[in-house]
Amino acid sequence: MTATPAWPPQSAPRLHVETQLGDGVVVPVDGNPAHYLISVMRVKPDDIVLLFDGRSGEWAARARDIRKRDLMLECVSQTKPPEHVPDFWLCCAPIRKGRIDLIAEKACELGVARLQPVLTRRAVVDKLNLDRLHAHLVEAAEQCGRTALPELGSMMKLDALLAGWSADRHLFFADETGGEPLEQSLHKHPGPAAFLIGPEGGFDPAEAEAIRATPGAVPVSLGPRILRAETAAIAATAAWMTINGDWK
Ligand code: SAH
C-alpha cells in the first residue's frame, strides 16, 4: 500500500509576502524571493510554495507563469490558521551587529510577539538597521513555520519606554545584580509580559532604580553567572515560553 504523499509537500519552500492571502489570490513574486524560488529551489509550474502574510495563516500556492526573474503564485488552500502569538515582548538594548541579529532571529523562532530595541546609557551601539533586523525576522519566520512576524519597534529611550509602560503587562527586569528567582516569579506573574535586557555594560544604578520604580516591573535573576546580553535574552524568552508561553 503506497503511503499518500504528505500535503503540503515537506520540501515546499515557505515565503513571507505582504499581499493579503486568500482563496484564489494570485501573488506576483519578483526580486530576491523570485531568484530564490526559480534559481535556488528550481520551482516548476504547479509546484507548491507555502505563503504567509502575517494575518491570514499559511496558504499553499501553485507556481505559474514562471519567467527568468519573476513568477506568479496562486493560493489554492489554507494550510495553517493564523497562529496565536504568545503575548510576550522582548525589550533589549542594542548590542553589536551580529549579536542583535542573533537576538532577532532567536526571538522570532521562540515565538516572541514584539522585539523592542531600548537605548540605555551604557549601550555601545546607538543606532540599528531596522531593515536588516526585519530581514532576519522574515528569514527566521520562513524557516520555523510561523505565520506571523514579530512586530519590530523603532529604538526607544529607556525613560520613554518606562514612562509609557502599562502596568497590565509585567515588565520582567533581568537584573544581574539580583532579583527574584525566575521560575517562582514567572509562576507568580502569568499574563502579558515583557523582558528587559541590558547592554554589554549592564544598566547603570539610576536606570535600575527607575526600572524597579515602574508599575509592573519585576526584577528577576537569571542565575548566578553573568550572561552575555544575547544569552540572557534567549534564555529568558525560553523560560517564559516554557511557563507562560505556548511550549505546552
Ligand atoms: N554589567 C554586567 C554585564 C551585563 S550583561 C557585568 O557585570 O559585566 C547584559 C544584560 O544581561 C544585563 O544587563 C542583564 O539584563 C542580563 N543579565 C546577564 N546576566 C544576568 C543574571 N545573572 N541575572 C539577571 N540578568 C542578567
Short mmCIF file of N, CA, C and O in Angstrom, two decimals, residues 56-177:
data_model
loop_
_atom_site.label_atom_id
_atom_site.label_comp_id
_atom_site.label_asym_id
_atom_site.label_seq_id
_atom_site.Cartn_x
_atom_site.Cartn_y
_atom_site.Cartn_z
N SER A 56 -3.23 36.03 7.66
CA SER A 56 -4.23 35.08 7.10
C SER A 56 -3.81 33.62 7.28
O SER A 56 -4.29 32.74 6.56
N GLY A 57 -2.88 33.36 8.21
CA GLY A 57 -2.39 31.99 8.35
C GLY A 57 -1.44 31.66 7.21
O GLY A 57 -0.80 32.54 6.63
N GLU A 58 -1.34 30.37 6.88
CA GLU A 58 -0.42 29.93 5.82
C GLU A 58 -1.26 29.35 4.68
O GLU A 58 -2.24 28.65 4.92
N TRP A 59 -0.87 29.66 3.46
CA TRP A 59 -1.59 29.18 2.26
C TRP A 59 -0.64 28.44 1.33
O TRP A 59 0.51 28.86 1.15
N ALA A 60 -1.14 27.31 0.78
CA ALA A 60 -0.40 26.61 -0.28
C ALA A 60 -0.75 27.31 -1.59
O ALA A 60 -1.93 27.57 -1.86
N ALA A 61 0.30 27.64 -2.37
CA ALA A 61 0.06 28.33 -3.64
C ALA A 61 0.78 27.59 -4.76
O ALA A 61 1.87 27.04 -4.55
N ARG A 62 0.12 27.56 -5.91
CA ARG A 62 0.74 26.86 -7.04
C ARG A 62 1.54 27.85 -7.88
O ARG A 62 1.05 28.96 -8.16
N ALA A 63 2.75 27.43 -8.28
CA ALA A 63 3.58 28.29 -9.14
C ALA A 63 3.04 28.27 -10.57
O ALA A 63 2.62 27.24 -11.07
N ARG A 64 3.05 29.47 -11.21
CA ARG A 64 2.65 29.55 -12.60
C ARG A 64 3.33 30.76 -13.24
O ARG A 64 3.93 31.57 -12.53
N ASP A 65 3.24 30.83 -14.58
CA ASP A 65 3.82 31.98 -15.32
C ASP A 65 5.26 32.23 -14.87
O ASP A 65 5.65 33.35 -14.55
N ILE A 66 6.03 31.13 -14.79
CA ILE A 66 7.42 31.26 -14.32
C ILE A 66 8.28 31.83 -15.44
O ILE A 66 8.34 31.26 -16.54
N ARG A 67 8.91 32.96 -15.18
CA ARG A 67 9.83 33.54 -16.18
C ARG A 67 11.22 33.62 -15.56
O ARG A 67 11.43 33.12 -14.45
N LYS A 68 12.16 34.25 -16.25
CA LYS A 68 13.55 34.25 -15.77
C LYS A 68 13.67 34.90 -14.39
O LYS A 68 14.35 34.43 -13.50
N ARG A 69 12.94 36.02 -14.21
CA ARG A 69 13.13 36.78 -12.97
C ARG A 69 11.86 36.98 -12.15
O ARG A 69 11.88 37.70 -11.15
N ASP A 70 10.75 36.40 -12.63
CA ASP A 70 9.55 36.56 -11.80
C ASP A 70 8.59 35.41 -12.07
O ASP A 70 8.78 34.62 -13.00
N LEU A 71 7.61 35.28 -11.20
CA LEU A 71 6.60 34.22 -11.35
C LEU A 71 5.33 34.65 -10.60
O LEU A 71 5.33 35.68 -9.92
N MET A 72 4.29 33.85 -10.78
CA MET A 72 3.05 34.09 -10.05
C MET A 72 2.79 32.89 -9.14
O MET A 72 3.14 31.76 -9.48
N LEU A 73 2.17 33.17 -7.99
CA LEU A 73 1.80 32.08 -7.08
C LEU A 73 0.32 32.22 -6.78
O LEU A 73 -0.12 33.27 -6.28
N GLU A 74 -0.45 31.17 -7.12
CA GLU A 74 -1.90 31.24 -6.94
C GLU A 74 -2.33 30.41 -5.72
O GLU A 74 -2.10 29.19 -5.67
N CYS A 75 -2.94 31.09 -4.73
CA CYS A 75 -3.36 30.41 -3.49
C CYS A 75 -4.43 29.37 -3.80
O CYS A 75 -5.44 29.67 -4.45
N VAL A 76 -4.18 28.13 -3.31
CA VAL A 76 -5.17 27.08 -3.58
C VAL A 76 -5.81 26.55 -2.30
O VAL A 76 -6.96 26.13 -2.31
N SER A 77 -5.10 26.57 -1.17
CA SER A 77 -5.76 26.13 0.07
C SER A 77 -4.99 26.63 1.29
O SER A 77 -3.77 26.79 1.24
N GLN A 78 -5.77 26.85 2.37
CA GLN A 78 -5.12 27.31 3.61
C GLN A 78 -4.55 26.08 4.32
O GLN A 78 -5.24 25.10 4.54
N THR A 79 -3.27 26.16 4.65
CA THR A 79 -2.62 25.00 5.29
C THR A 79 -2.40 25.21 6.79
O THR A 79 -2.13 24.25 7.51
N LYS A 80 -2.48 26.45 7.25
CA LYS A 80 -2.40 26.71 8.71
C LYS A 80 -3.29 27.92 9.02
O LYS A 80 -3.27 28.90 8.25
N PRO A 81 -4.04 27.86 10.12
CA PRO A 81 -4.82 29.04 10.51
C PRO A 81 -3.87 30.10 11.06
O PRO A 81 -2.72 29.78 11.40
N PRO A 82 -4.34 31.36 11.19
CA PRO A 82 -3.49 32.37 11.82
C PRO A 82 -3.07 31.90 13.21
O PRO A 82 -3.88 31.38 13.95
N GLU A 83 -1.80 32.02 13.53
CA GLU A 83 -1.32 31.46 14.82
C GLU A 83 -1.71 32.39 15.97
O GLU A 83 -1.91 33.59 15.78
N HIS A 84 -1.84 31.78 17.15
CA HIS A 84 -1.98 32.61 18.36
C HIS A 84 -0.57 32.91 18.83
O HIS A 84 0.18 32.01 19.21
N VAL A 85 -0.16 34.18 18.76
CA VAL A 85 1.21 34.52 19.18
C VAL A 85 1.22 34.81 20.68
O VAL A 85 0.44 35.64 21.16
N PRO A 86 2.08 34.11 21.43
CA PRO A 86 2.14 34.39 22.88
C PRO A 86 2.42 35.88 23.13
O PRO A 86 3.22 36.48 22.42
N ASP A 87 1.71 36.44 24.12
CA ASP A 87 1.78 37.89 24.33
C ASP A 87 3.03 38.27 25.12
O ASP A 87 2.98 38.65 26.30
N PHE A 88 4.16 38.16 24.43
CA PHE A 88 5.47 38.37 25.07
C PHE A 88 6.30 39.35 24.24
O PHE A 88 6.47 39.16 23.04
N TRP A 89 6.80 40.38 24.91
CA TRP A 89 7.68 41.34 24.23
C TRP A 89 9.12 41.15 24.74
O TRP A 89 9.33 40.96 25.95
N LEU A 90 10.06 41.22 23.82
CA LEU A 90 11.48 41.21 24.24
C LEU A 90 12.02 42.61 24.02
O LEU A 90 12.08 43.10 22.89
N CYS A 91 12.35 43.26 25.16
CA CYS A 91 12.87 44.63 25.10
C CYS A 91 14.35 44.54 25.41
O CYS A 91 14.73 44.11 26.51
N CYS A 92 15.20 44.91 24.43
CA CYS A 92 16.62 44.77 24.74
C CYS A 92 17.43 45.94 24.18
O CYS A 92 17.08 46.53 23.16
N ALA A 93 18.50 46.22 24.92
CA ALA A 93 19.39 47.31 24.49
C ALA A 93 20.11 46.85 23.22
O ALA A 93 20.36 45.67 23.04
N PRO A 94 20.40 47.80 22.33
CA PRO A 94 21.12 47.43 21.10
C PRO A 94 22.54 46.97 21.45
O PRO A 94 23.19 47.56 22.31
N ILE A 95 22.93 45.86 20.89
CA ILE A 95 24.30 45.38 21.12
C ILE A 95 24.94 45.19 19.75
O ILE A 95 24.31 45.46 18.71
N ARG A 96 26.17 44.73 19.72
CA ARG A 96 26.93 44.71 18.45
C ARG A 96 26.16 43.97 17.36
O ARG A 96 25.39 43.04 17.64
N LYS A 97 26.42 44.35 16.12
CA LYS A 97 25.61 43.96 14.96
C LYS A 97 25.26 42.48 14.94
O LYS A 97 24.10 42.10 14.99
N GLY A 98 26.26 41.64 14.90
CA GLY A 98 25.97 40.20 14.73
C GLY A 98 25.14 39.66 15.87
O GLY A 98 24.34 38.75 15.71
N ARG A 99 25.32 40.28 17.05
CA ARG A 99 24.64 39.72 18.22
C ARG A 99 23.19 40.16 18.28
O ARG A 99 22.31 39.40 18.69
N ILE A 100 22.90 41.39 17.86
CA ILE A 100 21.50 41.83 17.88
C ILE A 100 20.74 41.07 16.78
O ILE A 100 19.58 40.71 16.93
N ASP A 101 21.47 40.73 15.69
CA ASP A 101 20.85 39.92 14.63
C ASP A 101 20.49 38.55 15.18
O ASP A 101 19.43 37.99 14.88
N LEU A 102 21.37 38.01 16.02
CA LEU A 102 21.12 36.70 16.64
C LEU A 102 19.87 36.79 17.52
O LEU A 102 18.99 35.92 17.47
N ILE A 103 19.77 37.88 18.29
CA ILE A 103 18.60 38.04 19.18
C ILE A 103 17.33 38.10 18.33
O ILE A 103 16.33 37.43 18.62
N ALA A 104 17.38 38.84 17.21
CA ALA A 104 16.17 38.96 16.37
C ALA A 104 15.76 37.60 15.83
O ALA A 104 14.61 37.18 15.92
N GLU A 105 16.74 36.86 15.31
CA GLU A 105 16.43 35.53 14.74
C GLU A 105 15.88 34.59 15.80
O GLU A 105 14.83 33.95 15.62
N LYS A 106 16.50 34.55 16.98
CA LYS A 106 16.07 33.62 18.03
C LYS A 106 14.74 34.07 18.65
O LYS A 106 13.89 33.24 18.98
N ALA A 107 14.54 35.36 18.76
CA ALA A 107 13.25 35.85 19.32
C ALA A 107 12.11 35.39 18.41
O ALA A 107 11.06 34.94 18.89
N CYS A 108 12.34 35.43 17.11
CA CYS A 108 11.29 35.02 16.17
C CYS A 108 11.02 33.53 16.31
O CYS A 108 9.88 33.09 16.47
N GLU A 109 12.11 32.73 16.30
CA GLU A 109 11.93 31.27 16.43
C GLU A 109 11.23 30.91 17.74
O GLU A 109 10.45 29.96 17.81
N LEU A 110 11.52 31.69 18.80
CA LEU A 110 10.98 31.35 20.13
C LEU A 110 9.54 31.81 20.28
O LEU A 110 8.90 31.52 21.30
N GLY A 111 9.00 32.56 19.31
CA GLY A 111 7.58 32.91 19.33
C GLY A 111 7.26 34.27 19.90
O GLY A 111 6.11 34.55 20.26
N VAL A 112 8.23 35.14 19.96
CA VAL A 112 8.03 36.47 20.55
C VAL A 112 7.03 37.28 19.70
O VAL A 112 7.01 37.17 18.48
N ALA A 113 6.18 38.08 20.38
CA ALA A 113 5.19 38.91 19.66
C ALA A 113 5.81 40.23 19.20
O ALA A 113 5.42 40.78 18.16
N ARG A 114 6.78 40.73 19.99
CA ARG A 114 7.33 42.06 19.63
C ARG A 114 8.77 42.14 20.10
O ARG A 114 9.11 41.68 21.21
N LEU A 115 9.62 42.69 19.26
CA LEU A 115 11.02 42.94 19.61
C LEU A 115 11.17 44.47 19.69
O LEU A 115 10.92 45.17 18.70
N GLN A 116 11.50 44.95 20.90
CA GLN A 116 11.54 46.40 21.14
C GLN A 116 12.96 46.81 21.53
O GLN A 116 13.39 46.57 22.66
N PRO A 117 13.71 47.44 20.61
CA PRO A 117 15.05 47.94 20.99
C PRO A 117 14.92 49.11 21.97
O PRO A 117 14.06 49.97 21.79
N VAL A 118 15.78 49.10 23.02
CA VAL A 118 15.71 50.12 24.07
C VAL A 118 17.09 50.73 24.25
O VAL A 118 18.06 50.01 24.55
N LEU A 119 17.21 52.04 24.07
CA LEU A 119 18.51 52.70 24.18
C LEU A 119 18.81 53.02 25.66
O LEU A 119 18.01 53.69 26.32
N THR A 120 19.92 52.48 26.17
CA THR A 120 20.28 52.74 27.58
C THR A 120 21.64 53.45 27.61
O THR A 120 22.35 53.50 26.60
N ARG A 121 21.96 53.99 28.77
CA ARG A 121 23.16 54.86 28.86
C ARG A 121 24.45 54.13 28.49
O ARG A 121 25.35 54.69 27.87
N ARG A 122 24.54 52.84 28.85
CA ARG A 122 25.83 52.15 28.61
C ARG A 122 25.82 51.38 27.29
O ARG A 122 26.74 50.59 27.04
N ALA A 123 24.79 51.58 26.48
CA ALA A 123 24.77 50.84 25.20
C ALA A 123 25.95 51.29 24.35
O ALA A 123 26.25 52.48 24.27
N VAL A 124 26.66 50.33 23.75
CA VAL A 124 27.81 50.70 22.89
C VAL A 124 27.34 51.00 21.48
O VAL A 124 28.08 51.48 20.65
N VAL A 125 26.09 50.67 21.21
CA VAL A 125 25.51 50.88 19.88
C VAL A 125 24.32 51.83 20.07
O VAL A 125 23.53 51.62 20.99
N ASP A 126 24.25 52.90 19.25
CA ASP A 126 23.09 53.79 19.48
C ASP A 126 22.19 53.89 18.25
O ASP A 126 21.25 54.68 18.24
N LYS A 127 22.50 53.08 17.24
CA LYS A 127 21.53 53.05 16.13
C LYS A 127 21.48 51.62 15.57
O LYS A 127 22.42 50.84 15.71
N LEU A 128 20.36 51.32 14.99
CA LEU A 128 20.12 49.97 14.48
C LEU A 128 19.65 50.04 13.04
O LEU A 128 18.96 50.99 12.67
N ASN A 129 20.00 49.05 12.26
CA ASN A 129 19.47 48.94 10.90
C ASN A 129 18.21 48.09 10.96
O ASN A 129 18.28 46.85 10.97
N LEU A 130 17.05 48.76 11.08
CA LEU A 130 15.79 48.03 11.26
C LEU A 130 15.46 47.17 10.04
O LEU A 130 14.87 46.09 10.19
N ASP A 131 15.87 47.62 8.85
CA ASP A 131 15.59 46.80 7.66
C ASP A 131 16.32 45.46 7.75
O ASP A 131 15.77 44.41 7.42
N ARG A 132 17.57 45.52 8.23
CA ARG A 132 18.35 44.28 8.36
C ARG A 132 17.74 43.38 9.42
O ARG A 132 17.57 42.16 9.21
N LEU A 133 17.31 43.99 10.53
CA LEU A 133 16.69 43.17 11.59
C LEU A 133 15.38 42.56 11.07
O LEU A 133 15.09 41.38 11.32
N HIS A 134 14.61 43.36 10.31
CA HIS A 134 13.34 42.85 9.77
C HIS A 134 13.61 41.66 8.84
O HIS A 134 12.92 40.65 8.89
N ALA A 135 14.67 41.78 8.05
CA ALA A 135 15.01 40.67 7.14
C ALA A 135 15.34 39.40 7.92
O ALA A 135 14.97 38.29 7.53
N HIS A 136 16.01 39.57 9.07
CA HIS A 136 16.31 38.39 9.90
C HIS A 136 15.02 37.78 10.47
O HIS A 136 14.88 36.55 10.56
N LEU A 137 14.08 38.66 10.85
CA LEU A 137 12.79 38.17 11.37
C LEU A 137 12.05 37.38 10.28
O LEU A 137 11.51 36.29 10.54
N VAL A 138 12.06 37.91 9.06
CA VAL A 138 11.36 37.24 7.95
C VAL A 138 11.97 35.87 7.69
O VAL A 138 11.27 34.85 7.65
N GLU A 139 13.31 35.85 7.62
CA GLU A 139 14.01 34.59 7.31
C GLU A 139 13.74 33.55 8.41
O GLU A 139 13.47 32.38 8.14
N ALA A 140 13.76 34.00 9.65
CA ALA A 140 13.53 33.07 10.77
C ALA A 140 12.09 32.57 10.75
O ALA A 140 11.83 31.38 10.97
N ALA A 141 11.14 33.44 10.43
CA ALA A 141 9.73 33.02 10.38
C ALA A 141 9.52 32.03 9.25
O ALA A 141 8.81 31.02 9.41
N GLU A 142 10.17 32.28 8.10
CA GLU A 142 10.04 31.34 6.97
C GLU A 142 10.59 29.97 7.36
O GLU A 142 10.01 28.94 7.04
N GLN A 143 11.68 29.97 8.12
CA GLN A 143 12.33 28.70 8.49
C GLN A 143 11.54 27.96 9.57
O GLN A 143 11.37 26.75 9.52
N CYS A 144 11.02 28.70 10.57
CA CYS A 144 10.49 27.99 11.77
C CYS A 144 9.01 27.69 11.66
O CYS A 144 8.45 27.05 12.55
N GLY A 145 8.34 28.14 10.61
CA GLY A 145 6.93 27.77 10.43
C GLY A 145 5.94 28.77 11.01
O GLY A 145 4.74 28.51 11.03
N ARG A 146 6.42 29.92 11.47
CA ARG A 146 5.49 30.95 11.97
C ARG A 146 4.63 31.44 10.81
O ARG A 146 5.06 31.44 9.66
N THR A 147 3.41 31.91 11.16
CA THR A 147 2.60 32.52 10.09
C THR A 147 2.47 34.02 10.33
O THR A 147 1.82 34.72 9.57
N ALA A 148 3.11 34.49 11.43
CA ALA A 148 3.09 35.94 11.69
C ALA A 148 4.50 36.35 12.13
O ALA A 148 5.16 35.62 12.87
N LEU A 149 4.92 37.51 11.66
CA LEU A 149 6.24 38.02 12.08
C LEU A 149 6.10 38.69 13.45
O LEU A 149 5.03 39.25 13.74
N PRO A 150 7.14 38.69 14.27
CA PRO A 150 7.10 39.58 15.45
C PRO A 150 7.04 41.03 14.97
O PRO A 150 7.59 41.36 13.91
N GLU A 151 6.34 41.88 15.74
CA GLU A 151 6.44 43.31 15.45
C GLU A 151 7.87 43.76 15.80
O GLU A 151 8.47 43.23 16.73
N LEU A 152 8.37 44.72 15.05
CA LEU A 152 9.72 45.26 15.34
C LEU A 152 9.55 46.75 15.65
O LEU A 152 9.17 47.53 14.77
N GLY A 153 9.81 47.12 16.92
CA GLY A 153 9.65 48.52 17.30
C GLY A 153 10.86 49.34 16.86
O GLY A 153 11.96 48.80 16.68
N SER A 154 10.65 50.67 16.71
CA SER A 154 11.79 51.56 16.48
C SER A 154 12.50 51.75 17.82
O SER A 154 11.91 51.58 18.88
N MET A 155 13.78 52.12 17.76
CA MET A 155 14.56 52.29 19.00
C MET A 155 13.86 53.30 19.92
O MET A 155 13.42 54.35 19.47
N MET A 156 13.74 52.92 21.18
CA MET A 156 13.13 53.84 22.18
C MET A 156 14.13 54.08 23.29
O MET A 156 14.85 53.16 23.69
N LYS A 157 14.16 55.31 23.85
CA LYS A 157 14.99 55.56 25.03
C LYS A 157 14.33 54.87 26.22
O LYS A 157 13.09 54.80 26.30
N LEU A 158 15.14 54.40 27.15
CA LEU A 158 14.63 53.67 28.32
C LEU A 158 13.60 54.51 29.07
O LEU A 158 12.52 54.00 29.41
N ASP A 159 13.88 55.80 29.29
CA ASP A 159 12.93 56.57 30.11
C ASP A 159 11.59 56.74 29.38
O ASP A 159 10.53 56.72 30.02
N ALA A 160 11.63 56.78 28.05
CA ALA A 160 10.34 56.88 27.31
C ALA A 160 9.58 55.55 27.43
O ALA A 160 8.37 55.52 27.63
N LEU A 161 10.32 54.46 27.34
CA LEU A 161 9.66 53.13 27.48
C LEU A 161 8.99 53.03 28.85
O LEU A 161 7.82 52.64 28.97
N LEU A 162 9.72 53.42 29.88
CA LEU A 162 9.20 53.29 31.25
C LEU A 162 8.03 54.25 31.48
O LEU A 162 7.01 53.90 32.08
N ALA A 163 8.16 55.47 30.95
CA ALA A 163 7.11 56.48 31.17
C ALA A 163 5.78 56.02 30.57
O ALA A 163 4.72 56.27 31.10
N GLY A 164 5.88 55.28 29.46
CA GLY A 164 4.64 54.88 28.79
C GLY A 164 4.21 53.47 29.14
O GLY A 164 3.34 52.90 28.50
N TRP A 165 4.87 52.87 30.18
CA TRP A 165 4.59 51.45 30.43
C TRP A 165 3.22 51.23 31.04
O TRP A 165 2.83 51.91 31.98
N SER A 166 2.48 50.27 30.48
CA SER A 166 1.17 49.95 31.04
C SER A 166 1.34 48.83 32.07
O SER A 166 1.89 47.77 31.77
N ALA A 167 0.83 49.06 33.28
CA ALA A 167 1.08 48.12 34.40
C ALA A 167 0.41 46.77 34.16
O ALA A 167 0.72 45.79 34.84
N ASP A 168 -0.48 46.66 33.15
CA ASP A 168 -1.09 45.33 32.97
C ASP A 168 -0.20 44.41 32.11
O ASP A 168 -0.61 43.31 31.75
N ARG A 169 1.01 44.87 31.82
CA ARG A 169 1.99 43.97 31.19
C ARG A 169 3.17 43.87 32.15
O ARG A 169 3.81 44.89 32.46
N HIS A 170 3.43 42.66 32.67
CA HIS A 170 4.56 42.50 33.60
C HIS A 170 5.86 42.84 32.88
O HIS A 170 6.11 42.36 31.77
N LEU A 171 6.68 43.66 33.53
CA LEU A 171 7.98 44.02 32.95
C LEU A 171 9.07 43.28 33.75
O LEU A 171 9.54 43.77 34.77
N PHE A 172 9.39 42.08 33.30
CA PHE A 172 10.44 41.31 33.98
C PHE A 172 11.78 41.96 33.66
O PHE A 172 12.20 42.01 32.51
N PHE A 173 12.42 42.45 34.71
CA PHE A 173 13.67 43.20 34.55
C PHE A 173 14.83 42.27 34.88
O PHE A 173 15.01 41.89 36.04
N ALA A 174 15.58 41.86 33.87
CA ALA A 174 16.72 40.95 34.11
C ALA A 174 17.83 41.76 34.76
O ALA A 174 18.55 42.51 34.10
N ASP A 175 17.94 41.59 36.07
CA ASP A 175 18.89 42.41 36.82
C ASP A 175 20.05 41.54 37.29
O ASP A 175 19.89 40.70 38.19
N GLU A 176 21.21 41.75 36.69
CA GLU A 176 22.36 40.89 37.02
C GLU A 176 22.85 41.15 38.44
O GLU A 176 23.62 40.36 38.98
N THR A 177 22.33 42.24 39.06
CA THR A 177 22.76 42.47 40.45
C THR A 177 21.82 41.72 41.41
O THR A 177 22.01 41.73 42.60
#
